[in-house]
PDB file of C-alpha atoms in Angstrom:
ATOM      1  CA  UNK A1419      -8.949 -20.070 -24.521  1.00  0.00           C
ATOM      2  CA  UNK A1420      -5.779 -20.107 -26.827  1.00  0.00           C
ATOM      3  CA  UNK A1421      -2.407 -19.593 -25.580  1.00  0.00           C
ATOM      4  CA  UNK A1422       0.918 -19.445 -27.188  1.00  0.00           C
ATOM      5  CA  UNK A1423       3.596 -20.702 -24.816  1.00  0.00           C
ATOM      6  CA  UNK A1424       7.353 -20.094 -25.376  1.00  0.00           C
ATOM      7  CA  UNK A1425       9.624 -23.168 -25.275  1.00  0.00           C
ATOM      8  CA  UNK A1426      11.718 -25.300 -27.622  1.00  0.00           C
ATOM      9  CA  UNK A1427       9.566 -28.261 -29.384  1.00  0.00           C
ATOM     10  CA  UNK A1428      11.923 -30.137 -31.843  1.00  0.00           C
ATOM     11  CA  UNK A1429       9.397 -33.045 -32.288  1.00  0.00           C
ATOM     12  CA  UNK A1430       6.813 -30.323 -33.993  1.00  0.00           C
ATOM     13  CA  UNK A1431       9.093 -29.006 -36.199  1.00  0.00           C
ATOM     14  CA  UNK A1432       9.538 -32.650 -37.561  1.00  0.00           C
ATOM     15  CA  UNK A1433       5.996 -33.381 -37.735  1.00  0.00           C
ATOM     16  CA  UNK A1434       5.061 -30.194 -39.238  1.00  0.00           C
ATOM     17  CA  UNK A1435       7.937 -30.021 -41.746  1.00  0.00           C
ATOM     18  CA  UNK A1436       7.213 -34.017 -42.730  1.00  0.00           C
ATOM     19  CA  UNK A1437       3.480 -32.777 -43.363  1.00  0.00           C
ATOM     20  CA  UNK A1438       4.042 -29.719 -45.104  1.00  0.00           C
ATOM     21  CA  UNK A1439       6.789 -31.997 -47.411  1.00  0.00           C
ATOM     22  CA  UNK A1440       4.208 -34.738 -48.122  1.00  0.00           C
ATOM     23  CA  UNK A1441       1.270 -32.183 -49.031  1.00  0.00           C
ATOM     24  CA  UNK A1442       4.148 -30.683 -51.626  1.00  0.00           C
ATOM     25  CA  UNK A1443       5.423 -33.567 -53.069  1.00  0.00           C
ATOM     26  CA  UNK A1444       1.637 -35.011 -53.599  1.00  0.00           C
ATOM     27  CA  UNK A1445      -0.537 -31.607 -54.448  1.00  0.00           C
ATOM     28  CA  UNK A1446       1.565 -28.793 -55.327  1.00  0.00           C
ATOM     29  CA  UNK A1447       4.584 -29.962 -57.363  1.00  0.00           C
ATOM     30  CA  UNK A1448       4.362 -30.045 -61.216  1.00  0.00           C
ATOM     31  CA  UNK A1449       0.880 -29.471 -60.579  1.00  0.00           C
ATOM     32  CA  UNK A1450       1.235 -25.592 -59.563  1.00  0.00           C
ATOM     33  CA  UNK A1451       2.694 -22.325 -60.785  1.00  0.00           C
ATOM     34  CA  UNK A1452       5.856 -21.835 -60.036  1.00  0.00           C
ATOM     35  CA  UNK A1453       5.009 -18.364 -57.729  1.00  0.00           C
ATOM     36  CA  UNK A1454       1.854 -20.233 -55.768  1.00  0.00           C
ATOM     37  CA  UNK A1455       4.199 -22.782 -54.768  1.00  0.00           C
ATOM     38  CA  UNK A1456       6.940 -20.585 -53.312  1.00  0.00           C
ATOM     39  CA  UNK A1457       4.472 -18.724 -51.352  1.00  0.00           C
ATOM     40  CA  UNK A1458       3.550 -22.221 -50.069  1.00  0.00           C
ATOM     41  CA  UNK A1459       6.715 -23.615 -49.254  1.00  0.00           C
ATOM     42  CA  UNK A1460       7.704 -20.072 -47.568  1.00  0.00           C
ATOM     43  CA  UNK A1461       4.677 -19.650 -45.451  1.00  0.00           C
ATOM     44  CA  UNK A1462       5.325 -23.324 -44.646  1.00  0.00           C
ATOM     45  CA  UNK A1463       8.570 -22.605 -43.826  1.00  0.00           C
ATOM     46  CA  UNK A1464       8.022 -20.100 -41.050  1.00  0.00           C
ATOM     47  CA  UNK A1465       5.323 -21.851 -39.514  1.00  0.00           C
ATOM     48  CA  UNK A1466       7.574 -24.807 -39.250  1.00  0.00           C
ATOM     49  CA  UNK A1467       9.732 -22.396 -37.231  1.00  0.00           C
ATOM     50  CA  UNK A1468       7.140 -21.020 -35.222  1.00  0.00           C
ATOM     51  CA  UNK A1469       6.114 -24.202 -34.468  1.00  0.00           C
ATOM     52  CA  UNK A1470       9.562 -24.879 -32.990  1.00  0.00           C
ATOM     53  CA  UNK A1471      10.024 -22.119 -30.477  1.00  0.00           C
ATOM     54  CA  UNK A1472       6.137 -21.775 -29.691  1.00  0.00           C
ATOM     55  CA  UNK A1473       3.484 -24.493 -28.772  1.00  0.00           C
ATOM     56  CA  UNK A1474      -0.537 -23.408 -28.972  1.00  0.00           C
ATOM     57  CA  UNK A1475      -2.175 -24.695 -25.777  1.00  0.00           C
ATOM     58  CA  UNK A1476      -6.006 -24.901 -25.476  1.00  0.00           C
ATOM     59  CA  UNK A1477      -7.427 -24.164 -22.163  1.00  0.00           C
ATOM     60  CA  UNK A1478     -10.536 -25.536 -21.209  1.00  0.00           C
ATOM     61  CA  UNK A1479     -13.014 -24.683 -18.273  1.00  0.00           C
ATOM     62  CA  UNK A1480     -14.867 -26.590 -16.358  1.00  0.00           C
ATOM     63  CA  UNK A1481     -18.563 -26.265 -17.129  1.00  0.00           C
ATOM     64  CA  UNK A1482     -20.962 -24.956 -14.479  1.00  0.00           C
ATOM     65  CA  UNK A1483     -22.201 -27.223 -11.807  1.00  0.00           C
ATOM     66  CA  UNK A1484     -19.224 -29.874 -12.245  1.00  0.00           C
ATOM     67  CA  UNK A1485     -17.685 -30.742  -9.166  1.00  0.00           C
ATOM     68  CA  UNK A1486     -14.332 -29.836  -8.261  1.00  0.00           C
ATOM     69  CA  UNK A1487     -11.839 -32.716  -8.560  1.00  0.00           C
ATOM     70  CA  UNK A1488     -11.292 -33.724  -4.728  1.00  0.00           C
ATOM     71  CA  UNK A1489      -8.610 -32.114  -2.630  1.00  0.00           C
ATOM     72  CA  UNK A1490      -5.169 -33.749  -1.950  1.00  0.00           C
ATOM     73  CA  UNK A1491      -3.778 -34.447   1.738  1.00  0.00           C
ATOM     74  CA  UNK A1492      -0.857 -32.299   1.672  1.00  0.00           C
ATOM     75  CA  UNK A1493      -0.318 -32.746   5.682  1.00  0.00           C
ATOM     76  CA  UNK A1494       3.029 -33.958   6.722  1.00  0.00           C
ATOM     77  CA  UNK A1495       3.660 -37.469   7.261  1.00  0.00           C
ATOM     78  CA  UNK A1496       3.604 -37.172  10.703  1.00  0.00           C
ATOM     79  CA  UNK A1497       0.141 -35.440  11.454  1.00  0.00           C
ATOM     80  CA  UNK A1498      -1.586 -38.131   9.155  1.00  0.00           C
ATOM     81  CA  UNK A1499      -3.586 -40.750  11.025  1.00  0.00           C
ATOM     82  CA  UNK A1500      -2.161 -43.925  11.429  1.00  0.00           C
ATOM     83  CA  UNK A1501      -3.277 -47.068   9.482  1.00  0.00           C
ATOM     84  CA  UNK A1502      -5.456 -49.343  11.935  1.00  0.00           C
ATOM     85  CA  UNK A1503      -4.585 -52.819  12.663  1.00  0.00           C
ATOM     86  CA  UNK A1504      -7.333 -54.427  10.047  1.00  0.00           C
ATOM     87  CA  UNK A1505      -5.881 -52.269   7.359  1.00  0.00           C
ATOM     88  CA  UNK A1506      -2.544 -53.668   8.046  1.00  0.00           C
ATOM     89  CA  UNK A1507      -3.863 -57.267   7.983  1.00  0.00           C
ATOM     90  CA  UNK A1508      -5.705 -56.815   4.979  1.00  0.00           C
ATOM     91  CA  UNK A1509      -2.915 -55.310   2.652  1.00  0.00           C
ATOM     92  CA  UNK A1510      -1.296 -58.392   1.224  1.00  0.00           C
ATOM     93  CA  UNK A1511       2.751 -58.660   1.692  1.00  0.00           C
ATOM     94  CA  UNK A1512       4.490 -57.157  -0.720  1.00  0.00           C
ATOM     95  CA  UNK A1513       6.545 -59.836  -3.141  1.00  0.00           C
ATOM     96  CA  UNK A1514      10.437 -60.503  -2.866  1.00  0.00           C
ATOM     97  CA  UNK A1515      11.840 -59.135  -5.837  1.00  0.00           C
ATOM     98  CA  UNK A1516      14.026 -61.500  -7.626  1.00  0.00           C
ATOM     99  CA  UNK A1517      17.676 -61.403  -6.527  1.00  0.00           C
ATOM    100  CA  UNK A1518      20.442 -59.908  -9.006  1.00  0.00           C
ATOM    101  CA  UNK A1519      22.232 -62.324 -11.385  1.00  0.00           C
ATOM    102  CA  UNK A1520      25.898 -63.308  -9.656  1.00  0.00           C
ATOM    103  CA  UNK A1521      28.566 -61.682 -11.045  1.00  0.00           C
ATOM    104  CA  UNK A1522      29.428 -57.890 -12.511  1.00  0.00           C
ATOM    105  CA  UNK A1523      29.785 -59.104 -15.552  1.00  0.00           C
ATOM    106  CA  UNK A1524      27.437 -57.588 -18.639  1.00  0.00           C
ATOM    107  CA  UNK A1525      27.029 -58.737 -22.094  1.00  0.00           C
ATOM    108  CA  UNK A1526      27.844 -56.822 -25.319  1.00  0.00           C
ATOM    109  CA  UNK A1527      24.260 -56.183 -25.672  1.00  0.00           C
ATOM    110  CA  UNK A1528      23.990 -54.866 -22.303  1.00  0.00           C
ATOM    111  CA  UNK A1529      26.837 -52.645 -22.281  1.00  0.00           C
ATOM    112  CA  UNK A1530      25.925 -51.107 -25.733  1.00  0.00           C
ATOM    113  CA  UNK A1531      22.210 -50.425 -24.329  1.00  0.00           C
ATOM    114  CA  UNK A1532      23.819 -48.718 -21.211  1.00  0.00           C
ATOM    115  CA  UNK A1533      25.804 -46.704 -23.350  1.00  0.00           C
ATOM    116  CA  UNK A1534      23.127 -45.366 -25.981  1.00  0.00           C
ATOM    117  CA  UNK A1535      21.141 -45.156 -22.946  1.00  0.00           C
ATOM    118  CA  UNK A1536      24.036 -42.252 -21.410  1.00  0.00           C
ATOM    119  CA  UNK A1537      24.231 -41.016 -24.523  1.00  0.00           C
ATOM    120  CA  UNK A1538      20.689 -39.915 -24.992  1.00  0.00           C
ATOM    121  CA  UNK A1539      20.654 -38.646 -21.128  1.00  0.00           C
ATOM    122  CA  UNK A1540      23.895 -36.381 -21.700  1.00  0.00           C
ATOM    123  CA  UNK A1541      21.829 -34.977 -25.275  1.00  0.00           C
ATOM    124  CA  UNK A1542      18.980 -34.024 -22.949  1.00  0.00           C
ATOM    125  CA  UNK A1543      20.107 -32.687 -20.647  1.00  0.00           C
ATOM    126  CA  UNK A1544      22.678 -30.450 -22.988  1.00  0.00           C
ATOM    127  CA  UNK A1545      20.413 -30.005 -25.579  1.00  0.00           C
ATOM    128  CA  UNK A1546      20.225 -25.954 -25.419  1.00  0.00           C
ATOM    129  CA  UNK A1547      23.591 -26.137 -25.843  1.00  0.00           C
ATOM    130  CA  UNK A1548      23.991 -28.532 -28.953  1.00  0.00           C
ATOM    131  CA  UNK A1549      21.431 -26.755 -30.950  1.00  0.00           C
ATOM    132  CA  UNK A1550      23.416 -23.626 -30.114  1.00  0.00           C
ATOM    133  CA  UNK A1551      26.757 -24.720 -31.342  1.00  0.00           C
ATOM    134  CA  UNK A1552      24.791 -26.218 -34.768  1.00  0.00           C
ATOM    135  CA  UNK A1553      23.221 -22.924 -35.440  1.00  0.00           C
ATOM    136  CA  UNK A1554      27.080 -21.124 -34.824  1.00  0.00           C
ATOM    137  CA  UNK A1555      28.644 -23.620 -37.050  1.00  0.00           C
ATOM    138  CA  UNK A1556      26.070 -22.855 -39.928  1.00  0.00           C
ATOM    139  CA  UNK A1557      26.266 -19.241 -39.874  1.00  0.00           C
ATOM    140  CA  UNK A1558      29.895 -19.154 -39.843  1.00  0.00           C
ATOM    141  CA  UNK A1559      29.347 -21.268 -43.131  1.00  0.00           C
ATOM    142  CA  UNK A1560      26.903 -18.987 -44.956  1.00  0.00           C
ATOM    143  CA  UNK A1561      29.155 -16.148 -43.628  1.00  0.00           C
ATOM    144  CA  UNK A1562      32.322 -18.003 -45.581  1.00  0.00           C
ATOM    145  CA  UNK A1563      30.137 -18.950 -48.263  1.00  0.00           C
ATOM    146  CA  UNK A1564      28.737 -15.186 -48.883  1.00  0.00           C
ATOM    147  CA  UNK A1565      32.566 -13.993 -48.279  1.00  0.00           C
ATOM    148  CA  UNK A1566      33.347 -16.435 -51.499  1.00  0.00           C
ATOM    149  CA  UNK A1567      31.110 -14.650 -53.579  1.00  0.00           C
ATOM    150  CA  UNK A1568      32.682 -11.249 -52.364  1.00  0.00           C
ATOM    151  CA  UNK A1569      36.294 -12.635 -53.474  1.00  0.00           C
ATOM    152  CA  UNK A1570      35.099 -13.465 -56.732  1.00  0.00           C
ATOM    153  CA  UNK A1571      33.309 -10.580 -57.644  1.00  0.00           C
ATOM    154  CA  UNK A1572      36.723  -8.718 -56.698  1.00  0.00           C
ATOM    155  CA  UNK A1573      38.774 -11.461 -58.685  1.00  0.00           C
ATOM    156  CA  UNK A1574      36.056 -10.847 -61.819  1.00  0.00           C
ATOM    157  CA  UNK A1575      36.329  -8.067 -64.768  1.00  0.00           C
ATOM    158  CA  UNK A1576      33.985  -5.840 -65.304  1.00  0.00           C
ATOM    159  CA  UNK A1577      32.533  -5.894 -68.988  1.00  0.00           C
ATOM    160  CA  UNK A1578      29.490  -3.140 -68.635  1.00  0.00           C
ATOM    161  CA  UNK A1579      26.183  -2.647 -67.500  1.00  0.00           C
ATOM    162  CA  UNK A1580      22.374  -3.612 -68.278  1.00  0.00           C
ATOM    163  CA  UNK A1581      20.450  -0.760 -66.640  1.00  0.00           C
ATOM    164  CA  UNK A1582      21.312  -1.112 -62.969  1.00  0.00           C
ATOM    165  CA  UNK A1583      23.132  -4.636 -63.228  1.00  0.00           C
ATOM    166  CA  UNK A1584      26.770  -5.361 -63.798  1.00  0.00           C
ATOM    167  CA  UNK A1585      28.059  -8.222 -65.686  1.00  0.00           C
ATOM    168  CA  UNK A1586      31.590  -9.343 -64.735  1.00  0.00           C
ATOM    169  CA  UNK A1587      33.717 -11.988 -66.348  1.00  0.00           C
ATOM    170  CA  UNK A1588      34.690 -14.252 -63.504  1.00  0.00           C
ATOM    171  CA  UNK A1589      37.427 -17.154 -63.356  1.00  0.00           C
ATOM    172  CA  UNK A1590      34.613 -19.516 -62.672  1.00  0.00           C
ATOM    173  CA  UNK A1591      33.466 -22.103 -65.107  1.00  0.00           C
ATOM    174  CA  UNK A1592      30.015 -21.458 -64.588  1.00  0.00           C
ATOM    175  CA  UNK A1593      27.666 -18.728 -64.801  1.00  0.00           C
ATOM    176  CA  UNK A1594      25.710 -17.290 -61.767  1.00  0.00           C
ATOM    177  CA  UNK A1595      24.360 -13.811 -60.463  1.00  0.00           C
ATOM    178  CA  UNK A1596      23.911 -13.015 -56.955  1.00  0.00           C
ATOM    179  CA  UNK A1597      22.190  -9.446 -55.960  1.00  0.00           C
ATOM    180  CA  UNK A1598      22.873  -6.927 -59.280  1.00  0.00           C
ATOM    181  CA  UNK A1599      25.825  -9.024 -60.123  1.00  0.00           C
ATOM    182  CA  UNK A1600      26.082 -11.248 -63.366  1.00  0.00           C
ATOM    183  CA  UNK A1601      29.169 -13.089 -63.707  1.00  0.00           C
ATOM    184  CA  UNK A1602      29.661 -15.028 -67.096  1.00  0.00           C
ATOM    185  CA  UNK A1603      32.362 -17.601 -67.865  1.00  0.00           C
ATOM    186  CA  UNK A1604      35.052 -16.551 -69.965  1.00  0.00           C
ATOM    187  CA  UNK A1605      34.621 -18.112 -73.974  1.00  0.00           C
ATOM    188  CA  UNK A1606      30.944 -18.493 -73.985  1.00  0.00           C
ATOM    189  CA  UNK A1607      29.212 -17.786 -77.551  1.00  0.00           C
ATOM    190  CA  UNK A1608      26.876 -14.440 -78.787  1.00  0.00           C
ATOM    191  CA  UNK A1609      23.844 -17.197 -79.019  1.00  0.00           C
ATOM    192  CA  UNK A1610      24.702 -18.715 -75.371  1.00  0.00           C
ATOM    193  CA  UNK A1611      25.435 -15.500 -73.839  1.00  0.00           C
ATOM    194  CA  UNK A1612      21.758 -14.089 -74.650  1.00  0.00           C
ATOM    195  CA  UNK A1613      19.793 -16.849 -72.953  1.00  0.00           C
ATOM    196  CA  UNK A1614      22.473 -17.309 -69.827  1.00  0.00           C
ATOM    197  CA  UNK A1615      21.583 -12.899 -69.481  1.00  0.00           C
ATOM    198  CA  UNK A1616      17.738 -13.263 -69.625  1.00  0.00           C
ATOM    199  CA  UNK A1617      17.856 -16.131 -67.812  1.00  0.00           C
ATOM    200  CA  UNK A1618      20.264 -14.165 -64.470  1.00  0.00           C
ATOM    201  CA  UNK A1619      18.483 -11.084 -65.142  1.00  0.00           C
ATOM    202  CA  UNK A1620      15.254 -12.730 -64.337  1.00  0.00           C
ATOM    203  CA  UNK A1621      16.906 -14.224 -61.069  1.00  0.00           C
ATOM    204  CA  UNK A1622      17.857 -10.509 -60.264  1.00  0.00           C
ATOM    205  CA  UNK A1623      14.358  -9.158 -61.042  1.00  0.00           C
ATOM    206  CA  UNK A1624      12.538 -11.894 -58.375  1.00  0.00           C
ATOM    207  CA  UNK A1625      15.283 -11.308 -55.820  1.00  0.00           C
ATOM    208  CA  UNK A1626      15.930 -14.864 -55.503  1.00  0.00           C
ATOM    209  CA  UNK A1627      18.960 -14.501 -53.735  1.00  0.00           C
ATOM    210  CA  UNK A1628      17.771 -12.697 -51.051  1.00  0.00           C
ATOM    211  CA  UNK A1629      14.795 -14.947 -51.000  1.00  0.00           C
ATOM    212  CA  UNK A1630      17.161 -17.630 -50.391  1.00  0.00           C
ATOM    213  CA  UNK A1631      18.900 -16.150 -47.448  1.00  0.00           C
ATOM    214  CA  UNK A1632      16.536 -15.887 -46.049  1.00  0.00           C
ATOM    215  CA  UNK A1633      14.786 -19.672 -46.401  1.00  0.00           C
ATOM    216  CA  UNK A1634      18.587 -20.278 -45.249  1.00  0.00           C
ATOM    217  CA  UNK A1635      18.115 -18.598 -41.891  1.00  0.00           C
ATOM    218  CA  UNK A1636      15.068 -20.409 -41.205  1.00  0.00           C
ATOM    219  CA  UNK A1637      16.654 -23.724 -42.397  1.00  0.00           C
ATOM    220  CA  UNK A1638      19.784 -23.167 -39.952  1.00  0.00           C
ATOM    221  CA  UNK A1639      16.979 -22.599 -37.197  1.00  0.00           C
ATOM    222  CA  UNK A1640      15.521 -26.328 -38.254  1.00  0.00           C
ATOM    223  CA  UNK A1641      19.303 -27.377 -38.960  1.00  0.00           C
ATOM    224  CA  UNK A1642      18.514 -30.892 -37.361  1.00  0.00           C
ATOM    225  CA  UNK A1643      15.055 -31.368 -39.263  1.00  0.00           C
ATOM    226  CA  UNK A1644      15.605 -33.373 -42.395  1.00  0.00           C
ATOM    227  CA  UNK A1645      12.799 -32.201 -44.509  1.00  0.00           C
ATOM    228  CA  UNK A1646      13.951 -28.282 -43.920  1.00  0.00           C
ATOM    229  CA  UNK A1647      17.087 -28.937 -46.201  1.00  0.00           C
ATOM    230  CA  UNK A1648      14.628 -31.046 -48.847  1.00  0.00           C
ATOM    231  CA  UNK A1649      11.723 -27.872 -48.387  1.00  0.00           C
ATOM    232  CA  UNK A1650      14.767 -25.509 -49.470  1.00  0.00           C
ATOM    233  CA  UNK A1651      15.684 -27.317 -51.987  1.00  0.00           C
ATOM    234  CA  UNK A1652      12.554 -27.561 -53.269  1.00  0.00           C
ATOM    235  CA  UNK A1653      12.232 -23.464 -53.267  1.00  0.00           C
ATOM    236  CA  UNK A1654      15.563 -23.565 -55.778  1.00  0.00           C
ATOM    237  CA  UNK A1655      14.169 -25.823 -57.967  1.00  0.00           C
ATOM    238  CA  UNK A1656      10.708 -23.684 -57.768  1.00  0.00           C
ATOM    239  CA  UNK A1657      13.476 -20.378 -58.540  1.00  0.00           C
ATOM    240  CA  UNK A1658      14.977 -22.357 -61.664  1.00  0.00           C
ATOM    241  CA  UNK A1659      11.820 -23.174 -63.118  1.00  0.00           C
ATOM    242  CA  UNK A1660      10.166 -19.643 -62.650  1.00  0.00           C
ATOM    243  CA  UNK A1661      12.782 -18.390 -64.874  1.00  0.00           C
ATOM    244  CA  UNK A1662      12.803 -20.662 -67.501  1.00  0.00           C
ATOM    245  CA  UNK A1663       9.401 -19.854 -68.031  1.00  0.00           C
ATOM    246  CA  UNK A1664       9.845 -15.966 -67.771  1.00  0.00           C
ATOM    247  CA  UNK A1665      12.859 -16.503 -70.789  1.00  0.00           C
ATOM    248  CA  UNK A1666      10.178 -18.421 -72.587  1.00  0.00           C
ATOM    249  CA  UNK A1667       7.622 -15.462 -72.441  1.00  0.00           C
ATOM    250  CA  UNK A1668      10.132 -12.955 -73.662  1.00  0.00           C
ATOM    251  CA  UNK A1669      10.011 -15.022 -76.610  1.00  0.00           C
ATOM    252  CA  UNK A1670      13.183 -16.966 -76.663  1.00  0.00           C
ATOM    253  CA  UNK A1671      12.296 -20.188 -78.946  1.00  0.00           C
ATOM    254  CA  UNK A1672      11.749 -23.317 -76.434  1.00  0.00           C
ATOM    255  CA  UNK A1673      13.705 -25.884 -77.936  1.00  0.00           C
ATOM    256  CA  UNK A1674      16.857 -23.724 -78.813  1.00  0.00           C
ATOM    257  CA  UNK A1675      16.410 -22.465 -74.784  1.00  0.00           C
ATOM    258  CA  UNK A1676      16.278 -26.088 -73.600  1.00  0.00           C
ATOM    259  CA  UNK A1677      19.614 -27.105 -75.644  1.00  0.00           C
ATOM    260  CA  UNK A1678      21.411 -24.828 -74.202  1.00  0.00           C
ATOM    261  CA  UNK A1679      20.483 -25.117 -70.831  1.00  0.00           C
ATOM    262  CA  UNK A1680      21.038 -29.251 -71.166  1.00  0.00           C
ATOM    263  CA  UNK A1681      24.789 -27.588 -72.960  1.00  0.00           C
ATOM    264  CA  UNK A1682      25.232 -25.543 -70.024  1.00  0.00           C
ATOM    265  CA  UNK A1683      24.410 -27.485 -67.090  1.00  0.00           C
ATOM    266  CA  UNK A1684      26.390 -30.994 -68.576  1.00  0.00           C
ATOM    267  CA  UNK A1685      29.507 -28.718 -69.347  1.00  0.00           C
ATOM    268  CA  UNK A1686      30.683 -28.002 -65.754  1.00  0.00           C
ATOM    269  CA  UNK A1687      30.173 -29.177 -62.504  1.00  0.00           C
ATOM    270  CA  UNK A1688      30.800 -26.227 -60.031  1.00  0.00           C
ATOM    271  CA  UNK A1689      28.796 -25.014 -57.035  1.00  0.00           C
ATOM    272  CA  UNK A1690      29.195 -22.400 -54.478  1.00  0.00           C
ATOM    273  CA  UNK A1691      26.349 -22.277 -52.162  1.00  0.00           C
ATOM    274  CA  UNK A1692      23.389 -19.117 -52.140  1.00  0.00           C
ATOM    275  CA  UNK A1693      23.767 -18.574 -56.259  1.00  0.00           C
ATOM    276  CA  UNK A1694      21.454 -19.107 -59.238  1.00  0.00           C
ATOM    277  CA  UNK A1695      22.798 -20.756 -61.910  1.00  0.00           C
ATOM    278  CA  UNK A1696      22.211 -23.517 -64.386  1.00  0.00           C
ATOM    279  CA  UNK A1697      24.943 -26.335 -62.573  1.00  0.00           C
ATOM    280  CA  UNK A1698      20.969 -27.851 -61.190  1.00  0.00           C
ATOM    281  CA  UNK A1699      20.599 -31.581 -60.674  1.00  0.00           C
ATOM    282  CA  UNK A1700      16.738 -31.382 -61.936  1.00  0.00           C
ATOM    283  CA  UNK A1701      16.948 -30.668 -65.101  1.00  0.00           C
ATOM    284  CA  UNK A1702      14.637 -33.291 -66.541  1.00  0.00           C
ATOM    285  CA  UNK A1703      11.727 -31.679 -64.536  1.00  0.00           C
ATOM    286  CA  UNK A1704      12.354 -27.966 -65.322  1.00  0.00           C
ATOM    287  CA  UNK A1705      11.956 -29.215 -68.770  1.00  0.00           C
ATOM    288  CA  UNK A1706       8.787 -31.410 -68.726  1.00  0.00           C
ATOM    289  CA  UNK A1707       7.575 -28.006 -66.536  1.00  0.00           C
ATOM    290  CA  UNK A1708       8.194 -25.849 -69.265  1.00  0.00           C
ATOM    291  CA  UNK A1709       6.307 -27.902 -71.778  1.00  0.00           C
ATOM    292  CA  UNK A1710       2.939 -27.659 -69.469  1.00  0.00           C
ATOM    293  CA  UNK A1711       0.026 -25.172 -69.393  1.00  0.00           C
ATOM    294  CA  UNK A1712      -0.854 -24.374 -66.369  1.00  0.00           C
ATOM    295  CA  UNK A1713      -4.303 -22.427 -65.438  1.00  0.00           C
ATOM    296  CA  UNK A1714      -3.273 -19.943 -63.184  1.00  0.00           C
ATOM    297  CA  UNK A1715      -6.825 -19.876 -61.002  1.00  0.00           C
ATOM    298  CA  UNK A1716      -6.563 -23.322 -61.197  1.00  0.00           C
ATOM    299  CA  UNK A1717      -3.345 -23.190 -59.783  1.00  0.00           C
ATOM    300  CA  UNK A1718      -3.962 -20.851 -56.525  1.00  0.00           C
ATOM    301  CA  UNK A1719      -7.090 -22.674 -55.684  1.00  0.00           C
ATOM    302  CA  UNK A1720      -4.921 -25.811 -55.354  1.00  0.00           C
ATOM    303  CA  UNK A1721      -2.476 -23.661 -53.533  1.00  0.00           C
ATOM    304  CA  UNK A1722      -5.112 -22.303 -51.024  1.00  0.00           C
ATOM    305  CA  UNK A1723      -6.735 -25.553 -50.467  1.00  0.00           C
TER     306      UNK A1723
END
């Protein structure tokens, strides 16, 4: 019989998160499409969060004709029989615990045990409230960080449409696109400008910025598990390399799309949080990705397995 019960298990949420990072790093990266592995590291994800709020519990039954485990005297102390006389002789006198050490006085060592040791027992015993106030503290962060892009977008010009999107010239020194919003640096070239477009409009098409708030939420729900933060970075990096490739199937040449992106992503170093853009630290991989050929059935059978 399988049971789900309710609770709050931070130690699975490590475990599974550690396993799901280790089967990624080993079996899926480089070695998958870019697609498969966000549906991995998503469904991971959630079941890393499931698996901290809700434990499975397997309950077995005895089989039929095992005896019942005995019964336990639960009869006050007073109606219990008293110990006979031979039972008293027999039980051998208990040993005189060594005496305390003279004097109060503790050593460094000592002291800085005791301390880790109240430490731990006041983190217990408030730890309801501790992962509350984390998981405040982070949303009022992605709530300032979301509020940036807002300011921008009101602080940006707009220079016209593609279908349904508007592109914006924005003070930043970067480009980026969050929802149907494109915002371009100001001075950037014809040539430059048509890979930076394809590149955002691609972003826009897979709705990778609502994917990633999303993968945010459940990483500010796992805000004290390590490998959350390296699992979401792992889904941008997925992102950024899903859209090179779609650039390179609308038949942008390869090596003139590489350039620039090495151009754009040396020229400035700016970063708001929650935004696609080209300011990535792995560039080296998204272009060693780009140069493989990877077998799609090959790829979700890896996935799967």
């Amino acid at each position: 019989n399988l049971q789900l019960v309710p609770g709050f298990y931070p130690l699975a949420s490590l475990l599974t998160g550690a396993a799901l990072y280790v089967l990624y790093r080993l079996f899926i990266r480089m070695r998958c499409r870019s697609r498969q592995a966000q549906a991995f590291l998503t469904l991971g994800m959630c079941l890393m969060t499931a698996a901290l709020f809700l434990r499975l519990t397997v309950w077995t039954e005895p089989a039929d004709g095992t005896p019942p485990p005995p019964a336990t005297d639960i009869r006050p102390a007073a109606e219990l029989p008293a110990a006979s006389p031979q039972a008293l002789a027999a039980t051998p006198p208990a040993q005189a615990s060594p005496a305390p050490p003279s004097g109060n006085r503790l050593r460094p060592v000592e002291k800085m045990q005791e301390a880790l040791a109240a430490a731990w027992d006041y983190a217990l015993s408030n730890l309801p409230a501790i992962y509350a106030a984390g998981i405040a503290l982070l949303l009022l962060y992605m709530a300032a960080q979301v509020g940036q892009l807002h300011r921008i977008r009101r602080k940006s010009t707009l220079q016209g449409h593609r279908g349904c999107i508007r592109v914006y010239q924005s003070p930043c020194n970067a480009p980026f696109s969050y929802s149907y919003n494109i915002f371009l640096p100001g001075g950037m070239e014809d040539g430059q400008r048509d890979f930076v477009l394809a590149h955002e409009e691609s972003h826009i098409w897979h709705r990778h910025f609502h994917k990633l708030l999303f993968l945010q939420c459940l990483t500010i729900a796992n805000w004290f598990n390590p490998f959350a933060y390296l699992l979401f970075r792992a889904m941008k990096e997925l992102q950024e390399m899903e859209v090179d490739r779609d650039v390179l199937n609308n038949g942008f040449d390869r090596k003139q799309y590489q350039l620039n992106l090495v151009l754009t992503c040396t020229a400035h170093k700016e970063w708001i949080w929650a935004r696609s853009n080209y300011n990535y630290s792995s560039l080296k991989e998204r272009i060693l990705f780009m140069n493989k050929n990877i077998q799609n059935s090959r790829s979700r059978l890896l996935v799967l397995a």
